[in-house]
Short mmCIF file of C-alpha atoms in Angstrom, two decimals:
data_model
loop_
_atom_site.label_atom_id
_atom_site.label_comp_id
_atom_site.label_asym_id
_atom_site.label_seq_id
_atom_site.Cartn_x
_atom_site.Cartn_y
_atom_site.Cartn_z
CA MET F 1 58.33 118.40 77.75
CA ASN F 2 61.06 116.95 75.49
CA ASP F 3 60.75 116.77 71.90
CA LYS F 4 63.85 114.82 71.26
CA PRO F 5 63.66 111.47 70.14
CA SER F 6 63.98 108.63 72.91
CA ARG F 7 66.30 105.92 73.19
CA THR F 8 65.93 102.37 74.08
CA ARG F 9 68.33 99.77 75.16
CA THR F 10 67.55 96.30 75.57
CA VAL F 11 69.65 93.98 77.86
CA THR F 12 69.29 90.06 77.60
CA TRP F 13 71.15 87.52 79.86
CA GLU F 14 71.49 83.98 80.53
CA ASP F 15 70.17 82.53 83.70
CA PRO F 16 72.92 83.09 86.22
CA ALA F 17 71.97 79.98 88.08
CA LEU F 18 73.37 77.95 85.40
CA SER F 19 76.83 79.66 85.40
CA THR F 20 76.96 79.63 89.20
CA LYS F 21 76.46 75.74 89.09
CA ALA F 22 79.14 75.38 86.58
CA GLY F 23 81.52 77.72 88.34
CA ARG F 24 81.28 75.56 91.50
CA SER F 25 83.14 72.78 89.82
CA LEU F 26 85.92 74.91 88.31
CA THR F 27 88.71 76.95 90.10
CA GLY F 28 88.32 80.84 89.99
CA LEU F 29 90.88 81.07 87.18
CA ASP F 30 89.21 78.24 85.11
CA TYR F 31 85.86 79.97 85.59
CA LEU F 32 86.75 83.36 84.52
CA THR F 33 88.77 81.78 81.44
CA ALA F 34 85.65 80.24 80.40
CA VAL F 35 83.89 83.56 80.57
CA LYS F 36 86.44 85.17 78.69
CA ASN F 37 86.38 82.68 76.03
CA GLY F 38 82.59 82.62 75.66
CA LYS F 39 82.10 79.11 76.95
CA LEU F 40 80.07 80.43 80.03
CA PRO F 41 78.20 83.68 80.04
CA ILE F 42 79.18 86.91 81.64
CA SER F 43 77.21 87.86 84.76
CA PRO F 44 73.77 89.72 84.17
CA PHE F 45 75.60 92.62 85.77
CA GLY F 46 78.46 92.24 83.45
CA ARG F 47 76.00 92.23 80.40
CA LEU F 48 74.27 95.37 82.23
CA LEU F 49 77.48 97.46 82.15
CA ASP F 50 78.60 95.78 79.01
CA TYR F 51 82.09 95.16 80.00
CA ARG F 52 84.35 92.37 78.84
CA ILE F 53 86.96 90.31 80.31
CA LEU F 54 90.34 90.85 78.32
CA GLU F 55 92.85 89.15 80.47
CA VAL F 56 92.85 87.15 83.51
CA ARG F 57 95.50 85.64 85.41
CA PRO F 58 96.24 84.54 88.98
CA GLY F 59 95.83 87.80 91.05
CA TYR F 60 95.27 89.84 88.08
CA ALA F 61 92.41 90.86 85.60
CA VAL F 62 91.72 93.44 82.95
CA LEU F 63 88.24 94.36 82.09
CA GLU F 64 87.17 96.72 79.18
CA LEU F 65 84.24 98.92 78.88
CA GLU F 66 83.03 101.39 76.09
CA PRO F 67 81.90 104.22 77.61
CA GLU F 68 78.20 104.78 76.21
CA GLU F 69 75.58 107.46 76.57
CA TYR F 70 73.44 105.26 78.57
CA HIS F 71 76.33 105.31 81.39
CA CYS F 72 76.02 108.96 81.60
CA ASN F 73 74.52 110.95 84.33
CA PRO F 74 72.65 114.37 84.11
CA THR F 75 75.90 116.29 83.53
CA GLY F 76 76.82 114.30 80.42
CA ARG F 77 79.52 112.54 82.01
CA VAL F 78 79.92 108.91 82.63
CA HIS F 79 78.49 108.09 86.12
CA GLY F 80 80.85 107.74 89.02
CA GLY F 81 78.81 104.34 89.92
CA VAL F 82 79.92 102.90 86.64
CA ALA F 83 83.46 103.46 87.12
CA SER F 84 83.05 102.29 90.81
CA SER F 85 81.16 99.10 89.47
CA LEU F 86 83.88 98.48 86.77
CA LEU F 87 86.73 98.83 89.44
CA ASP F 88 85.01 96.53 91.82
CA SER F 89 84.27 93.89 89.07
CA ALA F 90 87.69 94.04 87.68
CA MET F 91 89.24 93.73 91.49
CA GLY F 92 86.82 90.84 92.11
CA CYS F 93 87.99 88.99 89.13
CA ALA F 94 91.66 89.54 90.25
CA VAL F 95 90.33 87.89 93.62
CA GLN F 96 88.57 85.12 91.95
CA ALA F 97 91.50 84.24 89.74
CA THR F 98 93.51 83.09 92.90
CA LEU F 99 90.46 81.02 94.36
CA GLU F 100 90.25 77.24 94.59
CA ARG F 101 87.10 75.18 93.45
CA GLY F 102 84.36 75.96 95.77
CA VAL F 103 85.81 78.95 97.46
CA GLY F 104 83.59 82.45 97.53
CA TYR F 105 84.30 85.76 98.01
CA ALA F 106 82.66 89.11 98.55
CA THR F 107 83.44 92.81 98.44
CA LEU F 108 83.90 94.16 102.16
CA GLU F 109 84.83 97.72 101.31
CA ILE F 110 86.03 99.64 98.38
CA LYS F 111 87.52 103.02 97.99
CA VAL F 112 87.53 104.90 94.60
CA ASN F 113 89.51 108.17 93.55
CA PHE F 114 88.08 109.96 90.56
CA VAL F 115 91.24 111.75 88.91
CA HIS F 116 89.55 113.08 85.63
CA PRO F 117 85.89 112.64 84.38
CA LEU F 118 85.04 109.94 82.01
CA ALA F 119 83.09 110.79 78.79
CA ASN F 120 81.15 108.79 76.35
CA GLN F 121 83.39 110.45 73.63
CA ILE F 122 86.48 108.39 74.99
CA PRO F 123 86.37 104.99 72.82
CA ARG F 124 87.24 102.68 75.56
CA VAL F 125 88.81 102.29 78.73
CA ARG F 126 90.78 99.36 80.51
CA CYS F 127 90.49 98.52 84.24
CA GLU F 128 93.52 96.79 85.41
CA ALA F 129 93.28 95.15 88.86
CA LYS F 130 95.99 93.14 90.87
CA THR F 131 95.94 91.73 94.32
CA LEU F 132 98.18 93.25 96.75
CA HIS F 133 97.78 90.85 99.77
CA ILE F 134 96.37 87.39 99.80
CA GLY F 135 95.51 86.04 103.40
CA SER F 136 93.54 83.04 104.62
CA ARG F 137 90.30 85.22 104.76
CA ILE F 138 90.86 88.41 103.48
CA ILE F 139 92.25 89.71 100.07
CA THR F 140 93.22 93.29 99.37
CA VAL F 141 93.51 94.49 95.66
CA GLU F 142 94.19 97.84 93.85
CA GLY F 143 92.92 98.83 90.29
CA LYS F 144 92.95 101.53 87.87
CA ILE F 145 90.92 102.85 85.04
CA CYS F 146 92.79 104.10 81.93
CA ASP F 147 92.27 105.02 78.42
CA GLU F 148 94.43 103.60 75.32
CA GLN F 149 96.76 106.42 75.76
CA GLY F 150 97.37 105.57 79.40
CA LYS F 151 95.64 108.51 81.02
CA LEU F 152 94.25 107.50 84.24
CA TYR F 153 90.62 108.50 85.01
CA ALA F 154 90.20 106.57 88.44
CA HIS F 155 91.68 104.23 90.76
CA GLY F 156 90.81 102.45 93.78
CA THR F 157 91.35 99.66 96.54
CA ALA F 158 89.24 97.01 97.94
CA THR F 159 89.09 94.35 100.71
CA PHE F 160 87.35 91.21 99.88
CA MET F 161 86.35 88.31 102.34
CA LEU F 162 86.65 84.76 101.47
CA PHE F 163 84.03 82.01 102.25
CA GLN F 164 85.64 78.49 102.36
CA PRO F 165 83.66 75.23 101.70
CA GLU F 166 82.44 73.64 104.75
CA GLY F 167 85.09 71.93 106.79
CA ARG F 168 88.04 73.28 104.89
CA ALA F 169 90.27 76.29 105.61
CA ARG F 170 92.61 78.08 103.22
#
């Protein structure tokens, strides 16, 4: 039995269907810019991890995360799944920022290399992602997670598949 006080975290989010519907009428860059500027809500998953979009332009995105106690695994370090999810999210934003209105995408594969353990004592990390190759159906991306001093914690690559609207090829 643990006699230390419990902690509680409550996560609230907006109905994702509203943001998805609005997103269908915008280019990927316009959609992400609206989220960054608070005109559209961040995804429920973004709210859960508590990251923010700092910068977005075609083929490029930067997300920020403040490692917190609730991100930690039993060893007291930030769980590798948090870093992987942050990389996947930032790389996905870099892809989305290249998309025309109505085009969708999904992660096909992701490879993550952890080079230093993340801890919740690190005030904040930035995850920078940029596209490497943009094809008609496949986009490859790279990303890295660094602290404010530029120390690298993780880096990765991913492949994304594009979904074209009915009757249109990219």
